Each structure stands twice: as structure tokens, then as C-alpha cells.
């Protein structure tokens, strides 16, 4: 589909980019204030709306829900800190000349007897109208946040806050049944009966959730700061090299080992090693017990971490349906090329030129090849000696949706080879092990193919040359028009040879008459 919703083969299977469409430009910079039971945060989204960058992101751990079960009111100190944070956020938004902020409050404010008074005070002091959402609405927004990163997500979204836990089923790009529960660490801290009473209460409520939601969900999507802290501890225990939380995957067996490890380890020591705040780490032991019971009752095959939640769900809510259907990775890469490439639009032509080399690639690999071609030259301003490192770092660390960790490393390695023939001795070597040897070689071939195609001409390589790949014969044939003969100089010849060698093929050059 093109930007007008009409069918178009011109852009292949990925669609015409929508970031310049008028209905999408309105989503360019949106600010969300999320007033949770534990934290208050301002996020300002910017860039390609389908996979936005975080223009601004600030969080204060206020603990509004601390003691709520005993007093029925917001924590006094937390309330003062939350109001101060919101006043700062509003002033910052004014300085950024933002459209009006969207503000949502969850369990603590909706349950506290003084919640309405707090909202009135915020309105009086800042002019910001807080939208207090119920548990099912909170679950819907959080699930939509997961869909922002995973358009094809299928499983059960589990969002833990300070005072509540929400679940929502996700399938086919839609949010299904939703439930809420009081399984937030701040609320559970006041459960009577000590450890035994806490364990029994968690078991009772999780059993109810399992009865309500069913247990046929193969994947759990974890949303919320306490879950992310546990995932970071899992990385620490495993010595996992890519400390990017979004799309981090865990097996039930591995996670069970980590949850037991959490009970035994000095959490203050690992808190300092992982950079986790003391306020967040204080909630981890109870959150770990909840997660342990969820895994036991729901029996997922896999657990995935989502850094996208309620705030991203609010952005997703405002998207037109045709934008929701787009691939967040490709849309973000189009925007990056438009903004930073030397020759915007060349990535599409490079992709067309290289496609014959990857004619057997599956759709999942084709989208990575397309992404790499779009990003192949966005780091050109970096020092030539470090471009390969900048490319790899950007691909593996950037805020890109729709990428597994293996795909991040594949994309990064391909872009590294776009600028450098060899990878031996790279400071990123520990990350290469995330890929199979086969995919490491595929990434090298892609990188060297881009390295050759990108310098063959500054216009359109398909206009003067074509590639044919015969894997059984191990032959790579480059056919050049007479007009391309002069462009196939020594450097181009050297890079074509490097590509042939990476394919373990004979490189053959022909000229059209």
C-alpha cells in the first residue's frame, strides 16, 4: 500500500513510507505524563510515529501508592513529590512548545480517597487535566504499547505497577480480554501473615487470573519497571552481553533459576552492578514471587520483555489504522535515511540491486536486508576509522521496534561490514555469539554486498549493472553496461572480489554489448 492507501508495487513488500503523510506528521511530537503508583514519568515522543524516538524521558520514583492499603490515601510525601514533578514536566513542555500533554493516572490515584483532590490540585497548579483510567483500560493501553513494538504479537501481556497487575490477551494485532488485580508490590507489602500469608495471597489471586484468562498463551509479554529490573538481573546472572531490555527473551527454566537466585543473592550488590535504583530494587523480591507464580500457572513457552507500555499505548491509540499496520522497523529506517543519509532514496535502489544475491531469503530476512540498505549510509558523518563501530552500536542499541536481539546483532554486523572487511578483534565480538555461525556469514555477505553496491555509482546501480547468483555453481555474475565500465574501477573491483569471496564463489564480470 502506498501513502494514500492505494496498492503500489513500487515499494515492494514494505509500503511507501508514511512519516511525511499529513495525518502522521501530527503525531511527530507527543508528550505523555504517566502517574503510576510508584513512578511519575514524562515521555515526549518524536520522529517516525510508527517507531518513535524518545525526545525526552524523565522519571521520578514518588511512591504515591506506598501505604495505600492501610490509609486509603496517597502517600503524603509521594503526593508532594509527584506534584512537583508534574509542575516541572509542564514547564518543560511549555519550553518545548509542545501540544497539550496527555496525562493518565492508574491504580493509586483511582483507588485513593484523596485521588480526586490530587487531580484537582494538579489542574489548579499546572492546567493539566489528568485522565484516571480503570484497570481494564490500563490493560488495554499497555497491550497497545506492546503492539507498537510487535505488530504481530501473540500472547498474554502482563503489566505490573506499584499497586496492581493487569493482564490482556493479544492476537492478530488486536487486544482481547483484559483483567486487573491487586498484585502490585506496594499493595502486597501490607498483606498480613508474613511470607506465608503473602505466598498464599499471590497464589489465590493468580489462580483467579488463570481461570479468567485461560492458560493457552505461549508467550508472556512483561511490561513494567519491576519486571524489567528482574530481566536485567537475569542478564547479570547469565553474563548476557547485549543489555537491551526491549525484546529480551527468557525461557521459563532460565527465569526460574534467576528467581531462585534473587532469593539468595545480595541484592544491594547486584543493584550497583546493574545500575538499578534502590527504590526499584526494593520491589523486586515481591515482584519476583508474583512472576514465579504466573509462570507456574500460565506455563508459557517463552517470556519476552517489552519496554513499551501504557505511554506507548497512548501514542498507538492516536495512530490511524493504516499506520498501525506498518512495520515499525522499516518505517523508522525510512525516516533515518531521509534525515541523515548522504543521498536519501538510494537505499531503495541499493536493495533492488542486491536482491538477486538474496533471492532465497525469507520475508523475515528480507526486511532486515531492506533495513540495512536504508541505514547503510546514515553514519557517514562519523570519523572514517569508526564508522563501522558507530553503525554497529546504533543498530544494536537504538530504540527500534520490531527487532529481536538476534536481528539487532545481524543488522549491526551487516552494517559493520558495510564499512570494514574484517570483524576480528572488534570490541563487539562478545555480541557476535548471539548469532549462529550461518547468520554471522549471512550478515557478512550482506555487508560486503552493500559495500560494493553503494560505491559502484552515486545514482542507481540497477541502471548500469545487474547481479546474478548461482549458489549450486558457486558463481556470482556481474553484468555491466558499457556506460558502467568506467565506474568499475580498482576499488569497485576489489569490493566485488571481497563479496565473491564471502560467498565462497567465483566472481565473473561480463559486459553487455
Short mmCIF file of C-alpha atoms in Angstrom, two decimals:
data_model
loop_
_atom_site.label_atom_id
_atom_site.label_comp_id
_atom_site.label_asym_id
_atom_site.label_seq_id
_atom_site.Cartn_x
_atom_site.Cartn_y
_atom_site.Cartn_z
CA UNK A 1 0.00 0.00 0.00
CA UNK A 2 1.27 3.50 -0.67
CA UNK A 3 0.85 6.60 1.46
CA UNK A 4 -2.64 7.18 0.05
CA UNK A 5 -3.78 3.67 0.90
CA UNK A 6 -3.57 2.57 -2.74
CA UNK A 7 -1.84 -0.57 -3.95
CA UNK A 8 1.68 0.03 -5.20
CA UNK A 9 4.40 -2.44 -6.19
CA UNK A 10 6.92 0.38 -6.46
CA UNK A 11 7.94 -0.01 -2.82
CA UNK A 12 7.99 -3.80 -2.73
CA UNK A 13 6.56 -5.63 0.26
CA UNK A 14 7.22 -2.80 2.71
CA UNK A 15 4.95 0.01 1.60
CA UNK A 16 5.54 3.66 0.86
CA UNK A 17 6.86 5.47 3.96
CA UNK A 18 4.19 7.35 5.88
CA UNK A 19 6.27 9.64 8.07
CA UNK A 20 5.58 12.64 5.81
CA UNK A 21 1.86 11.97 5.49
CA UNK A 22 -0.12 14.94 6.99
CA UNK A 23 -2.15 12.68 9.28
CA UNK A 24 1.07 11.18 10.62
CA UNK A 25 3.04 14.42 10.98
CA UNK A 26 0.52 15.40 13.66
CA UNK A 27 1.99 12.59 15.78
CA UNK A 28 5.55 13.83 15.40
CA UNK A 29 5.93 15.18 18.91
CA UNK A 30 3.55 13.99 21.62
CA UNK A 31 4.05 14.23 25.37
CA UNK A 32 2.60 11.78 27.89
CA UNK A 33 2.63 12.06 31.67
CA UNK A 34 2.17 8.66 33.33
CA UNK A 35 1.21 8.92 37.01
CA UNK A 36 1.70 5.46 38.43
CA UNK A 37 1.58 4.02 41.93
CA UNK A 38 5.37 4.00 42.13
CA UNK A 39 6.68 6.38 39.47
CA UNK A 40 5.69 9.58 37.68
CA UNK A 41 7.17 9.96 34.22
CA UNK A 42 7.15 12.34 31.27
CA UNK A 43 7.88 10.90 27.85
CA UNK A 44 8.00 13.03 24.72
CA UNK A 45 7.88 11.00 21.51
CA UNK A 46 9.40 12.34 18.33
CA UNK A 47 10.36 11.20 14.85
CA UNK A 48 8.77 8.47 12.75
CA UNK A 49 5.48 7.95 14.54
CA UNK A 50 5.33 4.17 13.93
CA UNK A 51 8.65 3.69 15.73
CA UNK A 52 9.20 6.92 17.63
CA UNK A 53 12.35 8.11 19.32
CA UNK A 54 12.30 9.39 22.87
CA UNK A 55 12.88 13.11 22.54
CA UNK A 56 12.62 13.44 26.32
CA UNK A 57 12.22 10.87 29.08
CA UNK A 58 12.29 11.61 32.80
CA UNK A 59 11.08 9.52 35.73
CA UNK A 60 10.67 10.22 39.44
CA UNK A 61 10.02 7.33 41.84
CA UNK A 62 7.46 9.08 44.06
CA UNK A 63 5.76 6.08 45.66
CA UNK A 64 2.26 7.56 45.54
CA UNK A 65 0.79 4.15 46.37
CA UNK A 66 3.01 3.44 49.39
CA UNK A 67 0.81 2.62 52.39
CA UNK A 68 -2.41 2.96 50.38
CA UNK A 69 -3.82 -0.33 51.67
CA UNK A 70 -3.55 0.84 55.28
CA UNK A 71 -4.54 4.51 54.94
CA UNK A 72 -6.71 4.55 51.83
CA UNK A 73 -4.90 7.73 50.83
CA UNK A 74 -1.96 8.72 48.64
CA UNK A 75 1.37 8.76 50.42
CA UNK A 76 1.80 12.35 51.71
CA UNK A 77 5.45 12.74 50.73
CA UNK A 78 4.82 10.95 47.45
CA UNK A 79 1.99 13.33 46.66
CA UNK A 80 4.20 16.38 47.25
CA UNK A 81 6.95 14.91 45.08
CA UNK A 82 4.51 13.92 42.34
CA UNK A 83 3.02 17.41 42.16
CA UNK A 84 6.50 18.95 42.00
CA UNK A 85 7.45 16.55 39.20
CA UNK A 86 4.29 17.31 37.21
CA UNK A 87 4.81 21.06 37.58
CA UNK A 88 8.34 20.62 36.23
CA UNK A 89 7.08 18.48 33.36
CA UNK A 90 4.51 21.09 32.36
CA UNK A 91 7.14 23.84 32.39
CA UNK A 92 9.45 21.69 30.28
CA UNK A 93 6.64 21.04 27.80
CA UNK A 94 5.96 24.78 27.59
CA UNK A 95 9.65 25.32 26.83
CA UNK A 96 9.49 22.71 24.06
CA UNK A 97 6.39 24.45 22.62
CA UNK A 98 4.55 21.16 22.84
CA UNK A 99 0.92 20.47 22.06
CA UNK A 100 -1.07 19.85 25.28
CA UNK A 101 0.29 16.96 27.31
CA UNK A 102 -1.75 13.80 27.79
CA UNK A 103 -1.79 12.73 31.44
CA UNK A 104 -3.01 9.39 32.78
CA UNK A 105 -3.16 8.08 36.34
CA UNK A 106 -3.51 4.46 37.31
CA UNK A 107 -4.22 2.33 40.40
CA UNK A 108 -3.04 4.57 43.25
CA UNK A 109 -4.92 7.67 42.15
CA UNK A 110 -8.06 5.80 41.14
CA UNK A 111 -8.23 3.92 44.47
CA UNK A 112 -7.15 6.63 46.92
CA UNK A 113 -9.88 8.59 48.70
CA UNK A 114 -7.91 11.77 48.03
CA UNK A 115 -7.28 10.87 44.37
CA UNK A 116 -9.88 13.36 43.06
CA UNK A 117 -8.43 16.07 45.30
CA UNK A 118 -4.93 15.35 43.93
CA UNK A 119 -6.20 15.63 40.34
CA UNK A 120 -7.93 18.92 41.17
CA UNK A 121 -4.72 20.24 42.72
CA UNK A 122 -2.71 19.29 39.63
CA UNK A 123 -5.26 21.00 37.39
CA UNK A 124 -5.20 24.13 39.55
CA UNK A 125 -1.40 24.29 39.72
CA UNK A 126 -0.50 23.25 36.16
CA UNK A 127 -3.62 23.37 34.00
CA UNK A 128 -3.10 19.67 33.28
CA UNK A 129 -6.23 17.53 33.26
CA UNK A 130 -5.48 14.00 34.49
CA UNK A 131 -7.34 11.11 32.90
CA UNK A 132 -7.83 8.49 35.62
CA UNK A 133 -8.21 5.12 33.92
CA UNK A 134 -9.68 1.94 35.33
CA UNK A 135 -7.81 -1.37 35.42
CA UNK A 136 -9.18 -2.76 32.17
CA UNK A 137 -8.40 0.47 30.34
CA UNK A 138 -4.88 0.40 31.78
CA UNK A 139 -4.51 -3.16 30.48
CA UNK A 140 -5.69 -2.07 27.02
CA UNK A 141 -3.22 0.81 26.79
CA UNK A 142 -0.34 -1.36 27.97
CA UNK A 143 -1.24 -4.08 25.47
CA UNK A 144 -1.37 -1.46 22.71
CA UNK A 145 2.12 -0.42 23.77
CA UNK A 146 3.24 -4.00 23.15
CA UNK A 147 1.61 -3.85 19.71
CA UNK A 148 3.59 -0.70 18.94
CA UNK A 149 6.75 -2.78 19.13
CA UNK A 150 5.33 -6.12 17.96
CA UNK A 151 2.52 -5.64 15.42
CA UNK A 152 2.11 -9.42 15.19
CA UNK A 153 2.37 -10.08 18.93
CA UNK A 154 0.51 -13.15 20.13
CA UNK A 155 0.29 -13.99 23.81
CA UNK A 156 -0.53 -12.54 27.21
CA UNK A 157 0.53 -9.03 28.24
CA UNK A 158 1.40 -8.77 31.97
CA UNK A 159 1.81 -5.20 33.25
CA UNK A 160 2.96 -4.84 36.86
CA UNK A 161 2.69 -1.48 38.58
CA UNK A 162 3.15 -0.50 42.18
CA UNK A 163 -0.44 -1.26 43.21
CA UNK A 164 -1.84 -3.53 40.52
CA UNK A 165 -1.17 -6.16 37.88
CA UNK A 166 -3.05 -6.08 34.58
CA UNK A 167 -3.34 -8.87 32.02
CA UNK A 168 -4.56 -8.67 28.42
CA UNK A 169 -4.61 -11.21 25.63
CA UNK A 170 -3.09 -10.10 22.32
CA UNK A 171 -3.62 -11.78 18.96
CA UNK A 172 -3.78 -10.71 15.34
CA UNK A 173 -2.93 -7.11 16.12
CA UNK A 174 -5.91 -6.83 18.47
CA UNK A 175 -6.31 -6.57 22.24
CA UNK A 176 -8.70 -9.17 23.62
CA UNK A 177 -9.88 -9.94 27.12
CA UNK A 178 -8.47 -7.81 29.93
CA UNK A 179 -8.41 -8.15 33.71
CA UNK A 180 -6.89 -6.27 36.63
CA UNK A 181 -5.74 -7.48 40.02
CA UNK A 182 -4.21 -6.10 43.26
CA UNK A 183 -0.87 -7.87 42.69
CA UNK A 184 1.33 -4.77 42.83
CA UNK A 185 4.38 -4.93 45.14
CA UNK A 186 3.41 -1.81 47.10
CA UNK A 187 -0.02 -3.23 47.84
CA UNK A 188 1.23 -6.76 48.54
CA UNK A 189 3.72 -5.42 51.07
CA UNK A 190 0.84 -4.90 53.51
CA UNK A 191 -0.64 -8.41 53.21
CA UNK A 192 -0.85 -9.94 56.73
CA UNK A 193 0.68 -13.27 57.71
CA UNK A 194 4.31 -12.68 56.79
CA UNK A 195 5.95 -14.65 53.96
CA UNK A 196 3.44 -17.48 54.27
CA UNK A 197 0.46 -15.15 54.05
CA UNK A 198 1.99 -13.30 51.09
CA UNK A 199 2.65 -16.52 49.21
CA UNK A 200 -0.91 -17.73 49.81
CA UNK A 201 -2.44 -14.43 48.65
CA UNK A 202 -0.38 -14.38 45.45
CA UNK A 203 -1.33 -18.00 44.73
CA UNK A 204 -5.02 -17.28 45.32
CA UNK A 205 -5.18 -14.24 43.04
CA UNK A 206 -3.04 -15.76 40.26
CA UNK A 207 -5.31 -18.81 40.22
CA UNK A 208 -8.29 -16.49 39.69
CA UNK A 209 -6.44 -14.77 36.86
CA UNK A 210 -5.66 -18.11 35.24
CA UNK A 211 -9.33 -19.10 35.49
CA UNK A 212 -10.38 -15.78 33.91
CA UNK A 213 -7.78 -15.59 31.13
CA UNK A 214 -7.09 -19.25 30.36
CA UNK A 215 -3.64 -20.80 30.20
CA UNK A 216 -3.19 -21.34 26.47
CA UNK A 217 -0.83 -18.38 25.97
CA UNK A 218 2.54 -19.46 24.58
CA UNK A 219 4.29 -16.18 25.33
CA UNK A 220 4.15 -13.70 28.19
CA UNK A 221 4.96 -10.07 27.39
CA UNK A 222 6.28 -8.41 30.54
CA UNK A 223 5.58 -4.68 30.96
CA UNK A 224 6.61 -2.59 33.96
CA UNK A 225 9.69 -1.43 35.82
CA UNK A 226 9.79 -4.30 38.32
CA UNK A 227 9.73 -6.88 35.52
CA UNK A 228 12.48 -5.01 33.67
CA UNK A 229 14.60 -4.98 36.82
CA UNK A 230 14.20 -8.76 37.09
CA UNK A 231 15.14 -9.18 33.41
CA UNK A 232 18.25 -7.09 34.00
CA UNK A 233 19.14 -9.40 36.88
CA UNK A 234 18.64 -12.37 34.57
CA UNK A 235 21.15 -10.80 32.16
CA UNK A 236 23.57 -10.26 35.03
CA UNK A 237 23.31 -13.86 36.23
CA UNK A 238 23.75 -15.24 32.71
CA UNK A 239 26.52 -12.84 31.69
CA UNK A 240 24.39 -11.89 28.70
CA UNK A 241 26.32 -9.39 26.53
CA UNK A 242 23.55 -7.23 25.00
CA UNK A 243 21.94 -5.32 27.87
CA UNK A 244 18.99 -4.02 25.85
CA UNK A 245 15.82 -4.88 27.74
CA UNK A 246 13.31 -4.47 24.93
CA UNK A 247 12.71 -7.82 23.19
CA UNK A 248 14.90 -9.68 25.68
CA UNK A 249 13.71 -13.29 25.70
CA UNK A 250 13.82 -15.77 28.58
CA UNK A 251 12.79 -19.40 28.87
CA UNK A 252 10.74 -20.45 31.91
CA UNK A 253 13.61 -22.68 33.04
CA UNK A 254 16.21 -19.90 32.85
CA UNK A 255 13.92 -17.40 34.54
CA UNK A 256 13.07 -19.87 37.32
CA UNK A 257 16.80 -20.17 38.03
CA UNK A 258 17.09 -16.39 38.20
CA UNK A 259 14.09 -16.03 40.52
CA UNK A 260 15.66 -18.53 42.91
CA UNK A 261 19.00 -16.70 42.58
CA UNK A 262 17.25 -13.43 43.56
CA UNK A 263 16.23 -15.02 46.85
CA UNK A 264 19.85 -15.89 47.65
CA UNK A 265 21.99 -13.08 46.24
CA UNK A 266 22.94 -9.77 47.87
CA UNK A 267 20.52 -7.51 46.00
CA UNK A 268 22.29 -4.33 47.05
CA UNK A 269 25.50 -5.57 45.45
CA UNK A 270 23.85 -6.57 42.17
CA UNK A 271 21.80 -3.36 42.24
CA UNK A 272 25.01 -1.37 41.97
CA UNK A 273 26.37 -3.61 39.21
CA UNK A 274 23.18 -3.30 37.13
CA UNK A 275 22.51 0.39 37.81
CA UNK A 276 19.09 -0.30 39.33
CA UNK A 277 17.76 2.29 41.78
CA UNK A 278 17.35 1.29 45.42
CA UNK A 279 13.64 2.21 45.29
CA UNK A 280 13.10 -0.12 42.34
CA UNK A 281 15.17 -2.94 43.77
CA UNK A 282 13.13 -2.82 47.00
CA UNK A 283 10.11 -4.00 44.98
CA UNK A 284 11.92 -6.83 43.21
CA UNK A 285 11.57 -9.62 45.83
CA UNK A 286 7.77 -9.38 45.91
CA UNK A 287 7.53 -8.88 42.13
CA UNK A 288 9.70 -11.99 41.72
CA UNK A 289 7.24 -14.03 43.77
CA UNK A 290 4.36 -12.84 41.59
CA UNK A 291 6.25 -13.71 38.40
CA UNK A 292 7.19 -17.13 39.75
CA UNK A 293 3.51 -17.90 40.34
CA UNK A 294 2.45 -16.53 36.95
CA UNK A 295 4.90 -18.86 35.20
CA UNK A 296 3.71 -21.80 37.26
CA UNK A 297 0.01 -21.22 36.47
CA UNK A 298 0.19 -19.99 32.86
CA UNK A 299 3.03 -22.30 31.72
CA UNK A 300 4.32 -20.14 28.81
CA UNK A 301 6.89 -21.40 26.34
CA UNK A 302 8.72 -18.07 26.35
CA UNK A 303 8.83 -14.79 28.27
CA UNK A 304 9.60 -11.54 26.42
CA UNK A 305 10.31 -8.12 27.91
CA UNK A 306 8.61 -5.04 26.47
CA UNK A 307 9.97 -1.58 27.20
CA UNK A 308 6.80 -0.27 25.58
CA UNK A 309 3.73 0.02 27.78
CA UNK A 310 0.98 2.41 28.72
CA UNK A 311 2.72 5.54 27.39
CA UNK A 312 3.42 3.96 24.01
CA UNK A 313 -0.13 2.59 24.07
CA UNK A 314 -1.47 6.13 24.27
CA UNK A 315 0.53 7.01 21.16
CA UNK A 316 -0.70 3.86 19.41
CA UNK A 317 -4.26 4.89 20.31
CA UNK A 318 -3.87 8.03 18.20
CA UNK A 319 -2.50 6.28 15.12
CA UNK A 320 -4.63 5.74 12.03
CA UNK A 321 -5.15 2.06 11.33
CA UNK A 322 -3.04 2.12 8.16
CA UNK A 323 -0.08 3.35 10.22
CA UNK A 324 -0.60 0.67 12.87
CA UNK A 325 -0.27 -1.98 10.16
CA UNK A 326 3.16 -0.75 9.10
CA UNK A 327 6.43 -2.42 10.02
CA UNK A 328 7.93 -0.23 12.79
CA UNK A 329 11.48 -1.15 11.81
CA UNK A 330 11.15 -0.23 8.14
CA UNK A 331 9.23 2.96 8.89
CA UNK A 332 11.95 4.10 11.32
CA UNK A 333 14.70 3.26 8.81
CA UNK A 334 12.97 5.28 6.10
CA UNK A 335 12.86 8.26 8.47
CA UNK A 336 16.53 7.83 9.43
CA UNK A 337 17.59 7.71 5.78
CA UNK A 338 15.55 10.80 4.95
CA UNK A 339 17.14 12.71 7.81
CA UNK A 340 20.75 11.52 7.82
CA UNK A 341 21.78 9.79 4.57
CA UNK A 342 24.00 11.50 2.03
CA UNK A 343 21.63 10.51 -0.77
CA UNK A 344 18.11 9.90 0.60
CA UNK A 345 16.33 7.34 -1.56
CA UNK A 346 19.47 5.45 -2.53
CA UNK A 347 18.73 2.68 -0.03
CA UNK A 348 15.72 1.54 -2.03
CA UNK A 349 17.79 1.38 -5.23
CA UNK A 350 20.59 -0.46 -3.44
CA UNK A 351 18.08 -3.00 -2.14
CA UNK A 352 16.77 -3.60 -5.68
CA UNK A 353 20.33 -4.08 -6.98
CA UNK A 354 21.27 -6.60 -4.29
CA UNK A 355 18.05 -8.62 -4.21
CA UNK A 356 19.31 -11.30 -6.67
CA UNK A 357 22.04 -12.24 -4.19
CA UNK A 358 19.34 -12.96 -1.60
CA UNK A 359 16.69 -14.50 -3.83
CA UNK A 360 16.20 -17.41 -1.42
CA UNK A 361 15.78 -15.18 1.64
CA UNK A 362 12.62 -15.49 3.68
CA UNK A 363 10.42 -12.47 4.32
CA UNK A 364 11.84 -12.12 7.84
CA UNK A 365 15.37 -11.79 6.42
CA UNK A 366 14.29 -9.58 3.53
CA UNK A 367 13.02 -6.94 5.94
CA UNK A 368 16.44 -6.90 7.64
CA UNK A 369 18.15 -6.56 4.26
CA UNK A 370 15.83 -3.68 3.41
CA UNK A 371 16.51 -2.06 6.80
CA UNK A 372 20.27 -2.42 6.31
CA UNK A 373 20.12 -0.83 2.86
CA UNK A 374 18.15 2.11 4.23
CA UNK A 375 20.64 2.56 7.08
CA UNK A 376 23.79 1.78 5.11
CA UNK A 377 24.97 5.39 4.94
CA UNK A 378 23.26 7.25 7.80
CA UNK A 379 26.51 7.28 9.83
CA UNK A 380 28.65 8.87 7.14
CA UNK A 381 29.43 11.90 9.35
CA UNK A 382 31.32 9.71 11.81
CA UNK A 383 35.12 9.56 11.55
CA UNK A 384 36.05 7.05 8.80
CA UNK A 385 38.05 4.96 11.29
CA UNK A 386 34.99 4.48 13.48
CA UNK A 387 32.05 4.34 11.11
CA UNK A 388 31.83 0.57 11.39
CA UNK A 389 31.62 0.84 15.18
CA UNK A 390 29.05 3.63 15.09
CA UNK A 391 26.89 1.59 12.71
CA UNK A 392 27.01 -1.50 14.90
CA UNK A 393 26.35 0.45 18.07
CA UNK A 394 23.41 2.29 16.56
CA UNK A 395 21.76 -0.88 15.25
CA UNK A 396 22.12 -2.82 18.48
CA UNK A 397 21.31 -0.02 20.93
CA UNK A 398 18.87 2.22 19.05
CA UNK A 399 15.23 2.50 20.02
CA UNK A 400 13.93 0.39 17.15
CA UNK A 401 10.74 -1.63 17.41
CA UNK A 402 10.16 -4.98 15.78
CA UNK A 403 13.68 -6.36 16.32
CA UNK A 404 14.73 -9.40 18.29
CA UNK A 405 18.19 -9.33 19.85
CA UNK A 406 19.43 -11.73 17.16
CA UNK A 407 18.07 -9.40 14.47
CA UNK A 408 19.73 -6.40 16.12
CA UNK A 409 23.11 -8.10 16.03
CA UNK A 410 22.56 -9.32 12.46
CA UNK A 411 21.71 -5.80 11.33
CA UNK A 412 24.62 -4.32 13.26
CA UNK A 413 27.10 -6.83 11.88
CA UNK A 414 25.93 -6.27 8.31
CA UNK A 415 26.39 -2.52 8.74
CA UNK A 416 29.80 -3.08 10.32
CA UNK A 417 30.88 -4.98 7.21
CA UNK A 418 29.45 -2.20 5.06
CA UNK A 419 32.43 -0.13 6.22
CA UNK A 420 35.01 -2.72 7.20
CA UNK A 421 36.03 -6.02 5.61
CA UNK A 422 37.15 -7.83 8.76
CA UNK A 423 35.45 -8.12 12.15
CA UNK A 424 38.25 -9.93 14.00
CA UNK A 425 39.44 -8.02 17.04
CA UNK A 426 36.29 -5.88 17.22
CA UNK A 427 35.29 -4.77 20.70
CA UNK A 428 31.81 -6.08 19.81
CA UNK A 429 32.99 -9.68 19.44
CA UNK A 430 31.18 -10.87 22.61
CA UNK A 431 27.89 -9.94 20.94
CA UNK A 432 28.55 -11.93 17.77
CA UNK A 433 27.95 -15.14 19.71
CA UNK A 434 24.25 -14.28 19.91
CA UNK A 435 24.11 -15.31 16.23
CA UNK A 436 24.64 -18.72 14.69
CA UNK A 437 27.71 -19.12 12.51
CA UNK A 438 25.43 -19.30 9.47
CA UNK A 439 23.83 -15.94 10.27
CA UNK A 440 27.20 -14.36 11.00
CA UNK A 441 28.25 -15.34 7.48
CA UNK A 442 24.95 -14.07 6.01
CA UNK A 443 25.47 -10.72 7.73
CA UNK A 444 29.00 -10.51 6.34
CA UNK A 445 27.74 -11.23 2.81
CA UNK A 446 25.08 -8.53 3.16
CA UNK A 447 27.60 -6.03 4.47
CA UNK A 448 30.06 -6.68 1.67
CA UNK A 449 27.27 -6.57 -0.90
CA UNK A 450 26.29 -3.12 0.36
CA UNK A 451 29.94 -2.09 0.45
CA UNK A 452 30.24 -2.94 -3.24
CA UNK A 453 26.85 -1.69 -4.43
CA UNK A 454 26.99 1.59 -2.52
CA UNK A 455 30.17 2.74 -4.21
CA UNK A 456 29.56 1.44 -7.73
CA UNK A 457 27.64 4.60 -8.56
CA UNK A 458 26.18 7.60 -6.75
CA UNK A 459 22.90 7.27 -8.69
CA UNK A 460 21.18 3.97 -9.40
CA UNK A 461 23.28 0.79 -9.73
CA UNK A 462 20.37 -1.05 -11.40
CA UNK A 463 20.65 1.33 -14.38
CA UNK A 464 24.16 0.22 -15.30
CA UNK A 465 24.67 -3.22 -13.79
CA UNK A 466 22.94 -6.38 -12.61
CA UNK A 467 23.89 -9.26 -10.34
CA UNK A 468 23.06 -12.94 -10.71
CA UNK A 469 23.82 -15.53 -8.06
CA UNK A 470 24.07 -19.24 -8.81
CA UNK A 471 24.58 -20.97 -5.45
CA UNK A 472 24.94 -24.50 -6.85
CA UNK A 473 27.64 -23.43 -9.30
CA UNK A 474 29.08 -21.01 -6.71
CA UNK A 475 29.15 -18.25 -9.31
CA UNK A 476 28.37 -14.57 -8.84
CA UNK A 477 27.97 -12.83 -12.17
CA UNK A 478 28.14 -9.05 -12.51
CA UNK A 479 26.90 -7.78 -15.88
CA UNK A 480 27.81 -4.17 -16.70
CA UNK A 481 26.52 -1.85 -19.40
CA UNK A 482 29.16 -0.11 -21.43
CA UNK A 483 28.25 3.07 -19.57
CA UNK A 484 29.24 1.36 -16.34
CA UNK A 485 32.63 0.21 -17.50
CA UNK A 486 34.43 3.34 -16.33
CA UNK A 487 32.74 3.17 -12.91
CA UNK A 488 34.03 -0.36 -12.33
CA UNK A 489 37.46 0.89 -11.22
CA UNK A 490 40.05 -0.69 -8.97
CA UNK A 491 38.20 -0.10 -5.69
CA UNK A 492 34.94 -1.42 -7.15
CA UNK A 493 36.74 -4.48 -8.49
CA UNK A 494 38.32 -5.10 -5.09
CA UNK A 495 34.96 -4.90 -3.32
CA UNK A 496 33.29 -7.18 -5.85
CA UNK A 497 36.06 -9.70 -5.19
CA UNK A 498 35.50 -9.38 -1.44
CA UNK A 499 31.79 -10.09 -1.94
CA UNK A 500 32.55 -13.12 -4.12
CA UNK A 501 34.98 -14.43 -1.51
CA UNK A 502 32.39 -14.01 1.25
CA UNK A 503 30.01 -16.12 -0.85
CA UNK A 504 32.82 -18.62 -1.47
CA UNK A 505 32.08 -18.10 -5.13
CA UNK A 506 33.81 -17.34 -8.41
CA UNK A 507 33.24 -13.71 -9.33
CA UNK A 508 32.58 -13.26 -13.05
CA UNK A 509 32.33 -9.90 -14.80
CA UNK A 510 30.55 -9.53 -18.12
CA UNK A 511 29.79 -6.54 -20.34
CA UNK A 512 26.64 -6.00 -22.37
CA UNK A 513 27.13 -5.08 -26.00
#
